[in-house]
Short mmCIF file of C-alpha atoms in Angstrom, two decimals:
data_model
loop_
_atom_site.label_atom_id
_atom_site.label_comp_id
_atom_site.label_asym_id
_atom_site.label_seq_id
_atom_site.Cartn_x
_atom_site.Cartn_y
_atom_site.Cartn_z
CA UNK O 78 0.00 -6.25 31.45
CA UNK O 79 1.41 -7.88 28.24
CA UNK O 80 -1.31 -10.46 28.23
CA UNK O 81 -3.89 -7.73 28.50
CA UNK O 82 -2.74 -5.70 25.66
CA UNK O 83 -2.51 -9.13 23.59
CA UNK O 84 -6.11 -9.54 24.40
CA UNK O 85 -6.96 -5.85 23.46
CA UNK O 86 -5.24 -6.18 19.83
CA UNK O 87 -6.83 -9.69 19.15
CA UNK O 88 -10.33 -8.27 20.15
CA UNK O 89 -10.02 -5.00 18.03
CA UNK O 90 -8.96 -7.09 15.11
CA UNK O 91 -11.90 -9.20 15.60
CA UNK O 92 -14.15 -6.31 15.83
CA UNK O 93 -12.80 -4.44 12.59
CA UNK O 94 -13.04 -8.00 10.77
CA UNK O 95 -16.66 -8.49 11.71
CA UNK O 96 -17.68 -4.55 10.73
CA UNK O 97 -15.59 -5.10 7.31
CA UNK O 98 -17.54 -8.25 6.61
CA UNK O 99 -20.85 -6.63 7.45
CA UNK O 100 -20.16 -3.93 5.18
CA UNK O 101 -18.76 -5.99 2.30
CA UNK O 102 -22.08 -7.78 2.48
CA UNK O 103 -24.18 -4.72 2.63
CA UNK O 104 -21.93 -3.70 -0.73
CA UNK O 105 -22.71 -6.67 -2.57
CA UNK O 106 -18.77 -7.37 -2.77
CA UNK O 107 -16.68 -10.31 -2.14
CA UNK O 108 -14.41 -10.71 0.95
CA UNK O 109 -12.02 -12.06 -1.43
CA UNK O 110 -11.48 -8.29 -2.99
CA UNK O 111 -11.04 -6.68 0.41
CA UNK O 112 -7.98 -6.78 2.60
CA UNK O 113 -7.65 -5.21 6.15
CA UNK O 114 -3.92 -3.73 6.31
CA UNK O 115 -2.93 -3.03 9.86
CA UNK O 116 -0.88 0.38 9.95
CA UNK O 117 1.98 -0.62 12.24
CA UNK O 118 4.00 2.51 11.93
CA UNK O 119 5.91 3.80 15.26
CA UNK O 120 4.44 0.54 16.85
CA UNK O 121 6.91 -1.56 18.44
CA UNK O 122 7.78 -5.30 17.30
CA UNK O 123 6.18 -6.59 20.34
CA UNK O 124 2.64 -5.18 19.09
CA UNK O 125 3.39 -6.19 15.46
CA UNK O 126 3.68 -9.79 17.05
CA UNK O 127 0.47 -9.57 18.92
CA UNK O 128 -1.23 -8.77 15.90
CA UNK O 129 0.49 -11.32 13.81
CA UNK O 130 -0.67 -14.02 16.65
CA UNK O 131 -4.21 -12.95 15.75
CA UNK O 132 -3.56 -13.97 12.28
CA UNK O 133 -2.85 -10.41 10.89
CA UNK O 134 -0.30 -10.60 8.00
CA UNK O 135 -0.61 -7.38 6.07
CA UNK O 136 1.03 -4.56 7.73
CA UNK O 137 1.48 -0.99 6.43
CA UNK O 138 4.68 1.62 7.35
CA UNK O 139 5.24 5.03 6.64
CA UNK O 140 8.52 5.68 7.45
CA UNK O 141 11.61 4.28 5.70
CA UNK O 142 14.21 4.06 8.71
CA UNK O 143 11.72 2.57 11.15
CA UNK O 144 10.58 -0.04 8.46
CA UNK O 145 13.99 -1.13 7.62
CA UNK O 146 14.96 -1.35 11.11
CA UNK O 147 11.87 -3.32 12.26
CA UNK O 148 11.09 -5.69 9.36
CA UNK O 149 14.25 -7.90 9.45
CA UNK O 150 13.26 -9.09 13.07
CA UNK O 151 9.79 -10.19 12.40
CA UNK O 152 8.55 -13.13 10.47
CA UNK O 153 9.04 -13.42 6.83
CA UNK O 154 5.47 -14.39 5.69
CA UNK O 155 4.42 -10.84 6.85
CA UNK O 156 3.52 -8.81 3.68
CA UNK O 157 4.59 -5.48 4.31
CA UNK O 158 2.85 -2.40 2.58
CA UNK O 159 4.67 0.86 2.26
CA UNK O 160 2.14 3.75 2.80
CA UNK O 161 4.30 6.72 3.35
CA UNK O 162 5.59 9.41 0.68
CA UNK O 163 8.68 7.55 -0.46
CA UNK O 164 11.46 9.73 -1.72
CA UNK O 165 13.61 8.28 -4.77
CA UNK O 166 16.78 8.18 -2.82
CA UNK O 167 15.26 5.83 -0.44
CA UNK O 168 14.15 3.21 -2.90
CA UNK O 169 17.35 1.23 -2.29
CA UNK O 170 16.62 1.07 1.30
CA UNK O 171 12.74 -0.40 1.15
CA UNK O 172 13.93 -2.97 -1.48
CA UNK O 173 16.29 -4.51 1.47
CA UNK O 174 13.28 -6.09 2.83
CA UNK O 175 12.68 -9.06 0.74
CA UNK O 176 8.83 -9.34 1.76
CA UNK O 177 8.09 -5.81 0.74
CA UNK O 178 4.49 -6.77 -0.90
CA UNK O 179 3.31 -3.68 -2.24
CA UNK O 180 4.58 0.59 -2.44
CA UNK O 181 1.03 2.44 -2.09
CA UNK O 182 2.04 6.02 -2.85
CA UNK O 183 3.56 5.94 -6.49
CA UNK O 184 3.07 9.69 -7.56
CA UNK O 185 5.28 10.35 -10.00
CA UNK O 186 7.06 8.98 -13.25
CA UNK O 187 10.61 9.38 -11.56
CA UNK O 188 9.47 7.36 -8.58
CA UNK O 189 8.22 4.43 -10.76
CA UNK O 190 11.20 4.61 -12.97
CA UNK O 191 13.54 4.06 -9.94
CA UNK O 192 11.58 1.47 -8.20
CA UNK O 193 11.81 -0.36 -11.54
CA UNK O 194 15.55 0.67 -12.31
CA UNK O 195 16.31 -0.34 -8.43
CA UNK O 196 14.48 -3.97 -8.42
CA UNK O 197 16.75 -6.40 -6.72
CA UNK O 198 17.86 -9.10 -9.14
CA UNK O 199 16.99 -11.86 -6.65
CA UNK O 200 13.56 -10.64 -6.12
CA UNK O 201 11.19 -13.43 -7.69
CA UNK O 202 7.97 -11.46 -7.85
CA UNK O 203 7.12 -8.09 -9.49
CA UNK O 204 6.60 -5.43 -6.97
CA UNK O 205 2.82 -4.34 -6.72
CA UNK O 206 2.37 -0.60 -6.65
CA UNK O 207 -0.63 1.72 -6.30
CA UNK O 208 -1.04 5.00 -7.99
CA UNK O 209 -1.59 7.90 -5.08
CA UNK O 210 -4.11 10.42 -6.44
CA UNK O 211 -4.56 13.85 -4.89
CA UNK O 212 -8.17 14.04 -4.93
CA UNK O 213 -8.65 16.78 -2.35
CA UNK O 214 -6.56 19.24 -4.05
CA UNK O 215 -4.64 19.97 -0.89
CA UNK O 216 -0.86 21.06 -1.21
CA UNK O 217 0.05 19.17 1.96
CA UNK O 218 -1.16 15.89 0.42
CA UNK O 219 1.14 13.72 -1.73
CA UNK O 220 -0.56 12.47 -5.01
CA UNK O 221 -0.64 12.57 -8.88
CA UNK O 222 -3.28 15.20 -10.11
CA UNK O 223 -6.52 13.41 -11.23
CA UNK O 224 -6.01 14.82 -15.01
CA UNK O 225 -2.75 13.21 -14.97
CA UNK O 226 -3.73 9.89 -13.39
CA UNK O 227 -4.11 7.86 -16.16
CA UNK O 228 -0.88 9.19 -17.80
CA UNK O 229 1.21 7.91 -14.91
CA UNK O 230 -0.60 4.60 -14.99
CA UNK O 231 0.07 4.25 -18.81
CA UNK O 232 3.72 4.93 -18.04
CA UNK O 233 4.04 2.04 -15.57
CA UNK O 234 2.06 -0.43 -17.50
CA UNK O 235 4.16 0.38 -20.66
CA UNK O 236 7.73 1.10 -19.36
CA UNK O 237 7.96 -0.61 -15.87
CA UNK O 238 8.32 -4.27 -16.68
CA UNK O 239 9.17 -4.92 -12.76
CA UNK O 240 6.32 -3.37 -11.44
CA UNK O 241 2.67 -4.46 -11.07
CA UNK O 242 0.07 -1.90 -11.28
CA UNK O 243 -2.40 -3.07 -8.57
CA UNK O 244 -5.08 0.10 -8.46
CA UNK O 245 -5.54 3.43 -7.15
CA UNK O 246 -5.18 5.05 -3.66
CA UNK O 247 -6.33 8.28 -2.08
CA UNK O 248 -6.62 10.11 1.27
CA UNK O 249 -9.85 11.82 1.73
CA UNK O 250 -9.83 15.30 3.20
CA UNK O 251 -9.75 15.41 6.52
CA UNK O 252 -13.01 15.77 8.58
CA UNK O 253 -14.74 15.58 5.18
CA UNK O 254 -18.13 13.29 5.14
CA UNK O 255 -19.00 13.93 1.65
CA UNK O 256 -18.09 11.36 -1.03
CA UNK O 257 -16.56 14.01 -3.27
CA UNK O 258 -12.72 12.54 -3.20
CA UNK O 259 -13.70 9.31 -3.90
CA UNK O 260 -16.21 10.22 -6.49
CA UNK O 261 -13.06 12.04 -8.12
CA UNK O 262 -11.09 8.61 -7.64
CA UNK O 263 -13.87 6.44 -9.17
CA UNK O 264 -13.74 9.08 -11.99
CA UNK O 265 -10.09 8.47 -12.30
CA UNK O 266 -10.74 4.78 -12.35
CA UNK O 267 -13.02 4.95 -15.42
CA UNK O 268 -10.27 6.68 -17.23
CA UNK O 269 -7.69 4.32 -16.14
CA UNK O 270 -9.65 1.10 -17.50
CA UNK O 271 -9.46 2.56 -20.96
CA UNK O 272 -5.71 1.94 -21.05
CA UNK O 273 -4.73 -1.01 -23.21
CA UNK O 274 -3.01 -3.99 -21.84
CA UNK O 275 -3.83 -2.97 -18.33
CA UNK O 276 -3.55 -6.33 -16.44
CA UNK O 277 -4.54 -4.81 -12.97
CA UNK O 278 -3.51 -7.36 -10.54
CA UNK O 279 -5.92 -8.79 -8.05
CA UNK O 280 -3.16 -8.72 -5.11
CA UNK O 281 -3.17 -11.86 -2.96
#
């Protein structure tokens, strides 16, 4: 059974990577600027290792407790993305993982300030962060309002020297096949690009 599961995960990754490559070519973009993050929330360490053995290195976790319990038992060259809503009082917990690569859900100045203030002294690299934008206007979703997006980015760039602003993130409206949410995000991007000394990271 284990061999069958391993094969399934490896085959699934292969299929996703193939589809990604096709889409990148069709969009006229470079594959170097596109990354596959495998969402491993609620998944056991064994399944994560199966994906790891199929050359997957970037993984995303939603829940702080699950993340800090799993990560120490997995290879240090994994690059962890925290993709869930992060409360300020949980920042100290996620920083316990030395290979935390990115927090993708920064949506307030308060959270950015706490991430900056709690930054571990022994950490060598700045923490990459994405600003989450609520482009759908749904109250159930986290994220900064589009009208306040550039203000938050500017705050991070100018006041959070331990953080490396790496882009914007949004979660589209469930079941919505239109491009409305992503058009809103593109508008936010245009405003963000007007910020002086932006220095956006092309994350490794």
